[in-house]
PDB file of C-alpha atoms in Angstrom:
ATOM      1  CA  GLU A 761      -0.778 -17.691 -12.919  1.00  0.00           C
ATOM      2  CA  ALA A 762       1.402 -16.569 -10.044  1.00  0.00           C
ATOM      3  CA  GLY A 763       1.803 -12.827  -9.658  1.00  0.00           C
ATOM      4  CA  VAL A 764       4.814 -10.729  -8.753  1.00  0.00           C
ATOM      5  CA  ALA A 765       6.248 -11.834  -5.433  1.00  0.00           C
ATOM      6  CA  GLN A 766       8.066  -9.551  -3.006  1.00  0.00           C
ATOM      7  CA  SER A 767       9.675 -10.056   0.367  1.00  0.00           C
ATOM      8  CA  PRO A 768       9.745  -9.027   3.070  1.00  0.00           C
ATOM      9  CA  ARG A 769       6.360  -7.318   3.321  1.00  0.00           C
ATOM     10  CA  TYR A 770       7.468  -5.069   6.164  1.00  0.00           C
ATOM     11  CA  LYS A 771      10.843  -3.923   7.464  1.00  0.00           C
ATOM     12  CA  ILE A 772      11.828  -1.596  10.276  1.00  0.00           C
ATOM     13  CA  ILE A 773      15.450  -0.503  10.573  1.00  0.00           C
ATOM     14  CA  GLU A 774      17.448   2.293  12.125  1.00  0.00           C
ATOM     15  CA  LYS A 775      19.093   4.974  10.052  1.00  0.00           C
ATOM     16  CA  ARG A 776      22.534   4.097   8.705  1.00  0.00           C
ATOM     17  CA  GLN A 777      21.645   0.396   8.667  1.00  0.00           C
ATOM     18  CA  SER A 778      21.425  -1.651   5.464  1.00  0.00           C
ATOM     19  CA  VAL A 779      18.380  -3.351   4.012  1.00  0.00           C
ATOM     20  CA  ALA A 780      17.620  -5.526   1.002  1.00  0.00           C
ATOM     21  CA  PHE A 781      14.393  -6.285  -0.815  1.00  0.00           C
ATOM     22  CA  TRP A 782      13.694  -9.192  -3.097  1.00  0.00           C
ATOM     23  CA  CYS A 783      11.385  -9.466  -6.106  1.00  0.00           C
ATOM     24  CA  ASN A 784      10.407 -12.408  -8.280  1.00  0.00           C
ATOM     25  CA  PRO A 785       8.538 -11.296 -11.413  1.00  0.00           C
ATOM     26  CA  ILE A 786       5.837 -13.140 -13.302  1.00  0.00           C
ATOM     27  CA  SER A 787       7.338 -16.103 -15.136  1.00  0.00           C
ATOM     28  CA  GLY A 788       8.473 -15.145 -18.625  1.00  0.00           C
ATOM     29  CA  HIS A 789       8.486 -11.408 -17.990  1.00  0.00           C
ATOM     30  CA  ALA A 790      11.681  -9.874 -19.294  1.00  0.00           C
ATOM     31  CA  THR A 791      11.189  -6.367 -17.902  1.00  0.00           C
ATOM     32  CA  LEU A 792      11.363  -5.645 -14.193  1.00  0.00           C
ATOM     33  CA  TYR A 793      10.795  -2.309 -12.466  1.00  0.00           C
ATOM     34  CA  TRP A 794      11.495  -1.029  -8.962  1.00  0.00           C
ATOM     35  CA  TYR A 795       9.451   1.926  -7.712  1.00  0.00           C
ATOM     36  CA  GLN A 796       9.572   3.987  -4.545  1.00  0.00           C
ATOM     37  CA  GLN A 797       6.224   5.230  -3.245  1.00  0.00           C
ATOM     38  CA  ILE A 798       6.383   7.774  -0.471  1.00  0.00           C
ATOM     39  CA  LEU A 799       3.216   8.176   1.589  1.00  0.00           C
ATOM     40  CA  GLY A 800       0.669  10.314  -0.240  1.00  0.00           C
ATOM     41  CA  GLN A 801       2.541  10.287  -3.541  1.00  0.00           C
ATOM     42  CA  GLY A 802       2.514   8.284  -6.750  1.00  0.00           C
ATOM     43  CA  PRO A 803       5.162   5.672  -7.454  1.00  0.00           C
ATOM     44  CA  LYS A 804       8.525   6.934  -8.672  1.00  0.00           C
ATOM     45  CA  LEU A 805      10.607   4.716 -10.929  1.00  0.00           C
ATOM     46  CA  LEU A 806      13.976   3.841  -9.418  1.00  0.00           C
ATOM     47  CA  ILE A 807      15.306   1.376 -11.945  1.00  0.00           C
ATOM     48  CA  GLN A 808      14.128  -0.636 -14.941  1.00  0.00           C
ATOM     49  CA  PHE A 809      15.738  -3.865 -16.144  1.00  0.00           C
ATOM     50  CA  GLN A 810      15.368  -5.614 -19.464  1.00  0.00           C
ATOM     51  CA  ASN A 811      16.507  -9.171 -18.743  1.00  0.00           C
ATOM     52  CA  ASN A 812      19.735  -8.581 -16.769  1.00  0.00           C
ATOM     53  CA  GLY A 813      20.548  -5.213 -18.316  1.00  0.00           C
ATOM     54  CA  VAL A 814      19.644  -1.790 -16.956  1.00  0.00           C
ATOM     55  CA  VAL A 815      17.328   0.285 -19.185  1.00  0.00           C
ATOM     56  CA  ASP A 816      16.826   3.288 -16.915  1.00  0.00           C
ATOM     57  CA  ASP A 817      18.344   4.093 -13.539  1.00  0.00           C
ATOM     58  CA  SER A 818      18.323   7.862 -13.859  1.00  0.00           C
ATOM     59  CA  GLN A 819      16.359   8.369 -10.623  1.00  0.00           C
ATOM     60  CA  LEU A 820      18.218   5.816  -8.530  1.00  0.00           C
ATOM     61  CA  PRO A 821      20.269   7.502  -5.755  1.00  0.00           C
ATOM     62  CA  LYS A 822      23.386   5.576  -6.621  1.00  0.00           C
ATOM     63  CA  ASP A 823      25.351   6.713  -3.590  1.00  0.00           C
ATOM     64  CA  ARG A 824      23.159   4.527  -1.383  1.00  0.00           C
ATOM     65  CA  PHE A 825      20.863   2.438  -3.581  1.00  0.00           C
ATOM     66  CA  SER A 826      21.879  -0.512  -5.724  1.00  0.00           C
ATOM     67  CA  ALA A 827      19.943  -3.141  -7.627  1.00  0.00           C
ATOM     68  CA  GLU A 828      20.814  -6.245  -9.531  1.00  0.00           C
ATOM     69  CA  ARG A 829      19.133  -8.867 -11.656  1.00  0.00           C
ATOM     70  CA  LEU A 830      22.022 -11.176 -12.310  1.00  0.00           C
ATOM     71  CA  LYS A 831      20.248 -14.051 -14.047  1.00  0.00           C
ATOM     72  CA  GLY A 832      17.522 -11.978 -15.635  1.00  0.00           C
ATOM     73  CA  VAL A 833      14.816 -13.368 -13.368  1.00  0.00           C
ATOM     74  CA  ASP A 834      14.559 -12.256  -9.752  1.00  0.00           C
ATOM     75  CA  SER A 835      16.034  -9.027  -8.479  1.00  0.00           C
ATOM     76  CA  THR A 836      17.280  -7.449  -5.285  1.00  0.00           C
ATOM     77  CA  LEU A 837      17.218  -3.785  -4.301  1.00  0.00           C
ATOM     78  CA  LYS A 838      19.592  -2.662  -1.547  1.00  0.00           C
ATOM     79  CA  ILE A 839      19.868   0.500   0.496  1.00  0.00           C
ATOM     80  CA  GLN A 840      23.142   1.154   2.304  1.00  0.00           C
ATOM     81  CA  PRO A 841      23.126   3.201   4.473  1.00  0.00           C
ATOM     82  CA  ALA A 842      19.462   4.018   4.966  1.00  0.00           C
ATOM     83  CA  LYS A 843      18.204   7.522   5.725  1.00  0.00           C
ATOM     84  CA  LEU A 844      14.981   8.629   7.358  1.00  0.00           C
ATOM     85  CA  GLU A 845      13.649   9.868   4.006  1.00  0.00           C
ATOM     86  CA  ASP A 846      13.918   6.350   2.573  1.00  0.00           C
ATOM     87  CA  SER A 847      10.807   5.377   4.539  1.00  0.00           C
ATOM     88  CA  ALA A 848       8.394   4.351   1.795  1.00  0.00           C
ATOM     89  CA  VAL A 849       6.784   1.422   0.056  1.00  0.00           C
ATOM     90  CA  TYR A 850       9.044  -0.244  -2.485  1.00  0.00           C
ATOM     91  CA  LEU A 851       7.060  -1.715  -5.333  1.00  0.00           C
ATOM     92  CA  CYS A 852       8.262  -4.219  -7.867  1.00  0.00           C
ATOM     93  CA  ALA A 853       6.508  -4.637 -11.202  1.00  0.00           C
ATOM     94  CA  SER A 854       7.090  -6.724 -14.289  1.00  0.00           C
ATOM     95  CA  SER A 855       5.978  -6.790 -17.901  1.00  0.00           C
ATOM     96  CA  LEU A 856       6.517  -9.090 -20.866  1.00  0.00           C
ATOM     97  CA  GLY A 857       9.220  -6.897 -22.374  1.00  0.00           C
ATOM     98  CA  VAL A 858       8.446  -7.423 -26.043  1.00  0.00           C
ATOM     99  CA  ARG A 859      10.173  -4.655 -27.958  1.00  0.00           C
ATOM    100  CA  GLY A 860       7.861  -2.534 -30.075  1.00  0.00           C
ATOM    101  CA  HIS A 861       4.694  -3.605 -28.276  1.00  0.00           C
ATOM    102  CA  GLN A 862       2.764  -1.677 -25.681  1.00  0.00           C
ATOM    103  CA  GLU A 863       3.323  -3.257 -22.317  1.00  0.00           C
ATOM    104  CA  THR A 864       1.170  -3.682 -19.233  1.00  0.00           C
ATOM    105  CA  GLN A 865       2.815  -3.605 -15.831  1.00  0.00           C
ATOM    106  CA  TYR A 866       1.829  -6.018 -13.082  1.00  0.00           C
ATOM    107  CA  PHE A 867       2.707  -5.060  -9.514  1.00  0.00           C
ATOM    108  CA  GLY A 868       3.694  -6.990  -6.446  1.00  0.00           C
ATOM    109  CA  PRO A 869       2.271  -6.242  -2.973  1.00  0.00           C
ATOM    110  CA  GLY A 870       5.210  -4.018  -2.051  1.00  0.00           C
ATOM    111  CA  THR A 871       7.638  -3.853   0.850  1.00  0.00           C
ATOM    112  CA  ARG A 872       6.865  -1.221   3.458  1.00  0.00           C
ATOM    113  CA  LEU A 873      10.089   0.218   4.918  1.00  0.00           C
ATOM    114  CA  LEU A 874      10.240   2.328   8.037  1.00  0.00           C
ATOM    115  CA  VAL A 875      13.563   3.946   8.925  1.00  0.00           C
ATOM    116  CA  LEU A 876      13.828   5.168  12.535  1.00  0.00           C
TER     117      LEU A 876
ATOM    118  CA  ALA B1249       7.488  15.358 -22.879  1.00  0.00           C
ATOM    119  CA  GLN B1250       5.095  13.060 -21.080  1.00  0.00           C
ATOM    120  CA  SER B1251       3.060  13.882 -18.009  1.00  0.00           C
ATOM    121  CA  VAL B1252      -0.146  13.003 -16.226  1.00  0.00           C
ATOM    122  CA  THR B1253      -2.371  15.322 -14.223  1.00  0.00           C
ATOM    123  CA  GLN B1254      -4.995  13.958 -11.895  1.00  0.00           C
ATOM    124  CA  LEU B1255      -7.192  16.938 -11.335  1.00  0.00           C
ATOM    125  CA  ASP B1256      -8.539  15.962  -7.908  1.00  0.00           C
ATOM    126  CA  SER B1257      -6.421  14.720  -5.034  1.00  0.00           C
ATOM    127  CA  HIS B1258      -9.526  13.700  -3.084  1.00  0.00           C
ATOM    128  CA  VAL B1259     -13.038  12.726  -4.222  1.00  0.00           C
ATOM    129  CA  SER B1260     -15.876  11.884  -1.885  1.00  0.00           C
ATOM    130  CA  VAL B1261     -19.144  10.287  -3.059  1.00  0.00           C
ATOM    131  CA  SER B1262     -22.116   8.635  -1.412  1.00  0.00           C
ATOM    132  CA  GLU B1263     -22.640   4.934  -1.853  1.00  0.00           C
ATOM    133  CA  GLY B1264     -24.779   4.263  -4.921  1.00  0.00           C
ATOM    134  CA  THR B1265     -23.928   7.543  -6.663  1.00  0.00           C
ATOM    135  CA  PRO B1266     -21.714   7.943  -9.748  1.00  0.00           C
ATOM    136  CA  VAL B1267     -17.943   8.195  -9.559  1.00  0.00           C
ATOM    137  CA  LEU B1268     -15.833  10.468 -11.762  1.00  0.00           C
ATOM    138  CA  LEU B1269     -12.047  10.589 -11.397  1.00  0.00           C
ATOM    139  CA  ARG B1270     -10.386  12.960 -13.830  1.00  0.00           C
ATOM    140  CA  CYS B1271      -7.117  12.484 -15.665  1.00  0.00           C
ATOM    141  CA  ASN B1272      -5.449  14.616 -18.316  1.00  0.00           C
ATOM    142  CA  TYR B1273      -2.258  13.642 -20.060  1.00  0.00           C
ATOM    143  CA  SER B1274       0.446  15.124 -22.197  1.00  0.00           C
ATOM    144  CA  SER B1275       2.409  12.964 -24.575  1.00  0.00           C
ATOM    145  CA  SER B1276       4.523  13.565 -27.627  1.00  0.00           C
ATOM    146  CA  TYR B1277       3.619  10.109 -28.897  1.00  0.00           C
ATOM    147  CA  SER B1278       0.428   8.123 -29.245  1.00  0.00           C
ATOM    148  CA  PRO B1279       0.335   6.727 -25.751  1.00  0.00           C
ATOM    149  CA  SER B1280      -1.355   3.911 -23.952  1.00  0.00           C
ATOM    150  CA  LEU B1281      -3.216   4.862 -20.814  1.00  0.00           C
ATOM    151  CA  PHE B1282      -3.951   2.900 -17.673  1.00  0.00           C
ATOM    152  CA  TRP B1283      -5.872   3.204 -14.437  1.00  0.00           C
ATOM    153  CA  TYR B1284      -4.628   1.365 -11.373  1.00  0.00           C
ATOM    154  CA  VAL B1285      -6.279   1.037  -7.964  1.00  0.00           C
ATOM    155  CA  GLN B1286      -4.431   0.693  -4.684  1.00  0.00           C
ATOM    156  CA  HIS B1287      -6.255  -0.411  -1.570  1.00  0.00           C
ATOM    157  CA  PRO B1288      -4.643   0.311   1.809  1.00  0.00           C
ATOM    158  CA  ASN B1289      -1.471  -1.703   2.356  1.00  0.00           C
ATOM    159  CA  LYS B1290      -1.856  -3.416  -1.002  1.00  0.00           C
ATOM    160  CA  GLY B1291      -0.013  -3.281  -4.308  1.00  0.00           C
ATOM    161  CA  LEU B1292      -1.386  -1.663  -7.465  1.00  0.00           C
ATOM    162  CA  GLN B1293      -4.074  -3.537  -9.336  1.00  0.00           C
ATOM    163  CA  LEU B1294      -4.801  -2.881 -13.005  1.00  0.00           C
ATOM    164  CA  LEU B1295      -8.347  -1.582 -13.491  1.00  0.00           C
ATOM    165  CA  LEU B1296      -8.303  -0.996 -17.228  1.00  0.00           C
ATOM    166  CA  LYS B1297      -6.115   0.070 -20.126  1.00  0.00           C
ATOM    167  CA  TYR B1298      -6.392   1.883 -23.445  1.00  0.00           C
ATOM    168  CA  THR B1299      -4.039   0.771 -26.208  1.00  0.00           C
ATOM    169  CA  SER B1300      -5.394   2.473 -29.384  1.00  0.00           C
ATOM    170  CA  ALA B1301      -8.345   0.192 -29.946  1.00  0.00           C
ATOM    171  CA  ALA B1302     -11.845   1.212 -28.807  1.00  0.00           C
ATOM    172  CA  THR B1303     -11.887   4.608 -27.117  1.00  0.00           C
ATOM    173  CA  LEU B1304     -14.379   3.466 -24.465  1.00  0.00           C
ATOM    174  CA  VAL B1305     -12.639   0.939 -22.281  1.00  0.00           C
ATOM    175  CA  LYS B1306     -14.383  -1.301 -19.778  1.00  0.00           C
ATOM    176  CA  GLY B1307     -12.492  -2.563 -16.773  1.00  0.00           C
ATOM    177  CA  ILE B1308     -13.022  -4.630 -13.687  1.00  0.00           C
ATOM    178  CA  ASN B1309     -15.553  -3.915 -10.930  1.00  0.00           C
ATOM    179  CA  GLY B1310     -17.833  -1.869 -13.205  1.00  0.00           C
ATOM    180  CA  PHE B1311     -15.309   0.856 -13.995  1.00  0.00           C
ATOM    181  CA  GLU B1312     -14.843   2.306 -17.441  1.00  0.00           C
ATOM    182  CA  ALA B1313     -12.858   5.118 -19.029  1.00  0.00           C
ATOM    183  CA  GLU B1314     -13.078   7.035 -22.271  1.00  0.00           C
ATOM    184  CA  PHE B1315     -10.050   8.153 -24.239  1.00  0.00           C
ATOM    185  CA  LYS B1316     -10.654  11.614 -25.741  1.00  0.00           C
ATOM    186  CA  LYS B1317      -7.718  12.648 -27.852  1.00  0.00           C
ATOM    187  CA  SER B1318      -9.088  16.128 -28.582  1.00  0.00           C
ATOM    188  CA  GLU B1319      -9.316  16.822 -24.853  1.00  0.00           C
ATOM    189  CA  THR B1320      -6.226  14.770 -23.922  1.00  0.00           C
ATOM    190  CA  SER B1321      -8.319  13.166 -21.209  1.00  0.00           C
ATOM    191  CA  PHE B1322      -8.883   9.671 -19.850  1.00  0.00           C
ATOM    192  CA  HIS B1323     -11.446  10.064 -17.075  1.00  0.00           C
ATOM    193  CA  LEU B1324     -12.494   7.080 -14.974  1.00  0.00           C
ATOM    194  CA  THR B1325     -16.185   6.541 -14.229  1.00  0.00           C
ATOM    195  CA  LYS B1326     -18.482   4.128 -12.465  1.00  0.00           C
ATOM    196  CA  PRO B1327     -22.279   4.431 -12.425  1.00  0.00           C
ATOM    197  CA  SER B1328     -22.766   3.437  -8.799  1.00  0.00           C
ATOM    198  CA  ALA B1329     -20.133   3.580  -6.065  1.00  0.00           C
ATOM    199  CA  HIS B1330     -19.675   0.705  -3.645  1.00  0.00           C
ATOM    200  CA  MET B1331     -18.039   0.860  -0.244  1.00  0.00           C
ATOM    201  CA  SER B1332     -15.286  -1.436  -1.498  1.00  0.00           C
ATOM    202  CA  ASP B1333     -14.304   1.176  -4.122  1.00  0.00           C
ATOM    203  CA  ALA B1334     -12.716   3.344  -1.436  1.00  0.00           C
ATOM    204  CA  ALA B1335      -9.034   3.395  -2.397  1.00  0.00           C
ATOM    205  CA  GLU B1336      -6.297   5.375  -4.150  1.00  0.00           C
ATOM    206  CA  TYR B1337      -6.502   5.567  -7.929  1.00  0.00           C
ATOM    207  CA  PHE B1338      -3.598   6.265 -10.268  1.00  0.00           C
ATOM    208  CA  CYS B1339      -3.710   7.298 -13.908  1.00  0.00           C
ATOM    209  CA  VAL B1340      -0.666   6.234 -15.929  1.00  0.00           C
ATOM    210  CA  VAL B1341       0.501   7.232 -19.407  1.00  0.00           C
ATOM    211  CA  SER B1342       2.912   5.093 -21.356  1.00  0.00           C
ATOM    212  CA  PRO B1343       4.357   6.265 -24.654  1.00  0.00           C
ATOM    213  CA  LEU B1344       5.836   3.577 -26.836  1.00  0.00           C
ATOM    214  CA  LEU B1345       9.327   4.826 -27.525  1.00  0.00           C
ATOM    215  CA  ASP B1346      12.111   3.361 -29.618  1.00  0.00           C
ATOM    216  CA  THR B1347      13.896   2.545 -26.387  1.00  0.00           C
ATOM    217  CA  GLY B1348      10.902   0.640 -25.061  1.00  0.00           C
ATOM    218  CA  ASN B1349       8.036   1.346 -22.720  1.00  0.00           C
ATOM    219  CA  GLN B1350       8.128   3.991 -20.036  1.00  0.00           C
ATOM    220  CA  PHE B1351       5.391   4.671 -17.525  1.00  0.00           C
ATOM    221  CA  TYR B1352       4.464   8.024 -16.016  1.00  0.00           C
ATOM    222  CA  PHE B1353       2.232   8.114 -12.951  1.00  0.00           C
ATOM    223  CA  GLY B1354      -0.157  10.778 -11.792  1.00  0.00           C
ATOM    224  CA  THR B1355      -0.116  11.835  -8.167  1.00  0.00           C
ATOM    225  CA  GLY B1356      -3.221   9.826  -7.353  1.00  0.00           C
ATOM    226  CA  THR B1357      -6.832  10.467  -6.351  1.00  0.00           C
ATOM    227  CA  SER B1358      -8.111   9.244  -3.029  1.00  0.00           C
ATOM    228  CA  LEU B1359     -11.728   8.073  -3.291  1.00  0.00           C
ATOM    229  CA  THR B1360     -13.890   8.071  -0.187  1.00  0.00           C
ATOM    230  CA  VAL B1361     -17.307   6.392  -0.281  1.00  0.00           C
ATOM    231  CA  ILE B1362     -19.802   7.590   2.304  1.00  0.00           C
ATOM    232  CA  PRO B1363     -22.389   5.061   3.507  1.00  0.00           C
TER     233      PRO B1363
END
């Protein structure tokens, strides 16, 4: 079974530039999560999708971050414009998304972003 | 409210000796609990999970954890550390809410294995 795919694996940009990350979840997984992991910290949830709808985006800095999952499968996360403090690993995870059942998250390899 | 506390930010053990990584949780609901491992420049890999079945959970690579409701703990153990166990470990609590699953991460424990 293929796991969660993410691209690119690494990205270096200058502040005020834009960047986009892509995630393809495990086939059949309805729930998709984007996390930000700053060096030395645990992952912080940015946004959670159920199919193509947003479940939780309370910690997404909406002035610069946006995410979409238009067809309920793959997803993109965009930062525009980037700031130095956005340097982090961006992790995508997915789970089956069966309501009323305890889920297990499966993570992709992450995209490491460095903002100069 | 839900939260996870990993009591040690760094643990150092000698190869071949036991590993203990401590995790305490707070949850208003009967939660599920997970341990994930993250090797350098890698994503998070599921080690094991507790979902209200047996309280002693066995995972991959010889790790196991015991759910103790009275102590609100879910400590991770391994009888004998291997060099390849050196990594960052995260404890995660997930209450099953009416709105669906949410996941709360601890701040992580960095495990060093000394040859």
